[in-house]
C-alpha atoms as one frame of an Amber mdcrd trajectory, in Angstrom:
protein
  76.180 227.443-108.236  75.478 231.146-108.761  75.096 230.485-112.470  72.028
 228.344-111.742  70.321 231.465-110.394  70.498 232.816-113.948  70.222 229.651
-116.039  66.916 228.450-114.567  65.091 231.793-115.010  66.431 232.097-118.564
  65.105 228.610-119.355  61.723 229.511-117.866  61.698 232.732-119.899  62.549
 230.790-123.063  59.689 228.350-122.392  57.276 231.236-121.750  58.426 232.936
-124.958  57.912 229.766-126.995  54.446 229.196-125.513  53.576 232.813-126.301
  54.696 232.282-129.894  52.510 229.163-130.181  49.454 230.982-128.751  49.818
 233.880-131.204  50.511 231.530-134.132  47.394 229.420-133.442  45.293 232.538
-132.870  46.361 233.917-136.252  45.643 230.568-137.939  42.105 230.344-136.552
  41.422 234.024-137.254  42.649 233.515-140.818  40.308 230.555-141.300  37.355
 232.570-140.013  38.241 235.668-142.069  38.947 233.819-145.329  35.263 233.467
-146.126  35.826 229.865-147.244  33.427 227.341-145.742  32.590 223.766-146.501
  30.255 221.116-145.235  32.218 218.698-143.096  31.488 215.514-141.240  32.632
 214.444-137.801  34.383 211.114-138.287  35.308 210.468-134.695  34.919 211.989
-131.244  37.078 210.801-128.356  38.591 211.982-125.100  42.057 211.820-123.633
  42.767 211.837-119.911  45.840 213.379-118.298  46.909 213.321-114.675  45.444
 211.329-111.828  48.756 209.982-110.562  50.074 210.729-107.100  46.860 212.504
-106.087  46.972 215.011-108.974  43.844 216.297-110.645  42.501 214.622-113.754
  42.078 216.668-116.936  39.933 215.375-119.770  40.259 216.787-123.293  37.655
 216.264-125.996  38.944 215.679-129.544  37.067 215.612-132.855  38.264 214.317
-136.207  36.611 216.060-139.160  36.692 215.580-142.909  35.662 217.998-145.650
  36.324 218.766-149.312  37.835 222.102-150.367  36.462 224.145-153.258  39.241
 222.597-155.401  37.953 219.097-154.651  40.766 218.143-152.279  39.726 215.984
-149.337  41.052 217.231-146.003  40.965 215.446-142.669  41.919 217.270-139.471
  41.733 216.866-135.729  40.697 219.595-133.338  40.767 219.757-129.551  37.826
 221.176-127.707  34.628 221.955-129.503  31.116 221.162-128.417  30.488 217.962
-126.521  27.236 217.564-128.428  29.050 216.927-131.723  29.224 213.166-132.253
  30.355 210.843-135.028  28.372 211.373-138.213  27.269 214.934-137.462  27.457
 217.493-140.259  29.336 220.683-139.326  30.373 223.896-141.052  34.131 224.036
-141.505  35.887 227.381-141.885  39.198 227.052-143.677  41.978 229.055-145.277
  44.302 227.936-148.024  47.900 229.025-147.744  51.444 228.256-148.770  51.850
 225.705-146.000  48.543 223.962-146.637  44.999 224.234-145.400  44.145 225.498
-141.914  40.677 224.524-140.789  38.383 224.749-137.785  34.892 223.549-137.081
  34.441 226.059-134.281  31.977 228.844-134.995  33.507 232.337-135.251  33.918
 233.891-131.805  36.588 236.460-132.495  36.210 238.418-129.272  36.233 235.346
-127.083  39.299 233.922-128.815  41.161 237.242-128.644  40.333 237.570-124.946
  41.552 234.033-124.236  44.790 234.625-126.159  45.335 237.948-124.361  44.776
 236.276-120.988  47.310 233.542-121.717  49.818 236.072-123.061  49.320 238.252
-119.974  50.037 235.289-117.719  53.160 234.395-119.712  54.331 238.024-119.600
  53.890 237.946-115.820  56.149 234.898-115.629  58.697 236.633-117.861  58.698
 239.825-115.758  58.980 237.805-112.555  62.065 236.012-113.913  63.679 239.302
-114.957  62.977 240.762-111.512  64.357 237.649-109.837  67.581 237.843-111.847
  67.937 241.564-111.125  67.479 240.932-107.405  70.024 238.122-107.461  72.500
 240.322-109.328  72.152 243.107-106.756  72.498 240.658-103.839  75.557 238.944
-105.324  77.354 242.225-105.993  76.707 243.739-102.565
């Protein structure tokens, strides 16, 4: 039973570490697309929402999705989906797509460059995840001291 006092915090720390990795990875992808200097005219093919929650008196969260299509400078047609974005973008709208070509393919975004805002959001999420990590370490240290006294 004492092992659970270590296993659960380690699992929480692993989840926080993975989420931190995903936040940094996505931040670098979007920053790379903005900094590449490559832009194309794209078209919004579809805009839709997804709803999460609402069961057992939980709050409802709605996420806006857009599906875009554009052609790279090499003539390759790319279609991608992006969460968020302006609610005023509807099917058929023309947007500017920022994209970067890499070894793993094309990374694209239709969001306008807001480097400071994105960096601040990523830092806030990483700070929260670091707080969870530190709390788990402190919890395990406290448990270790209590078990050995």
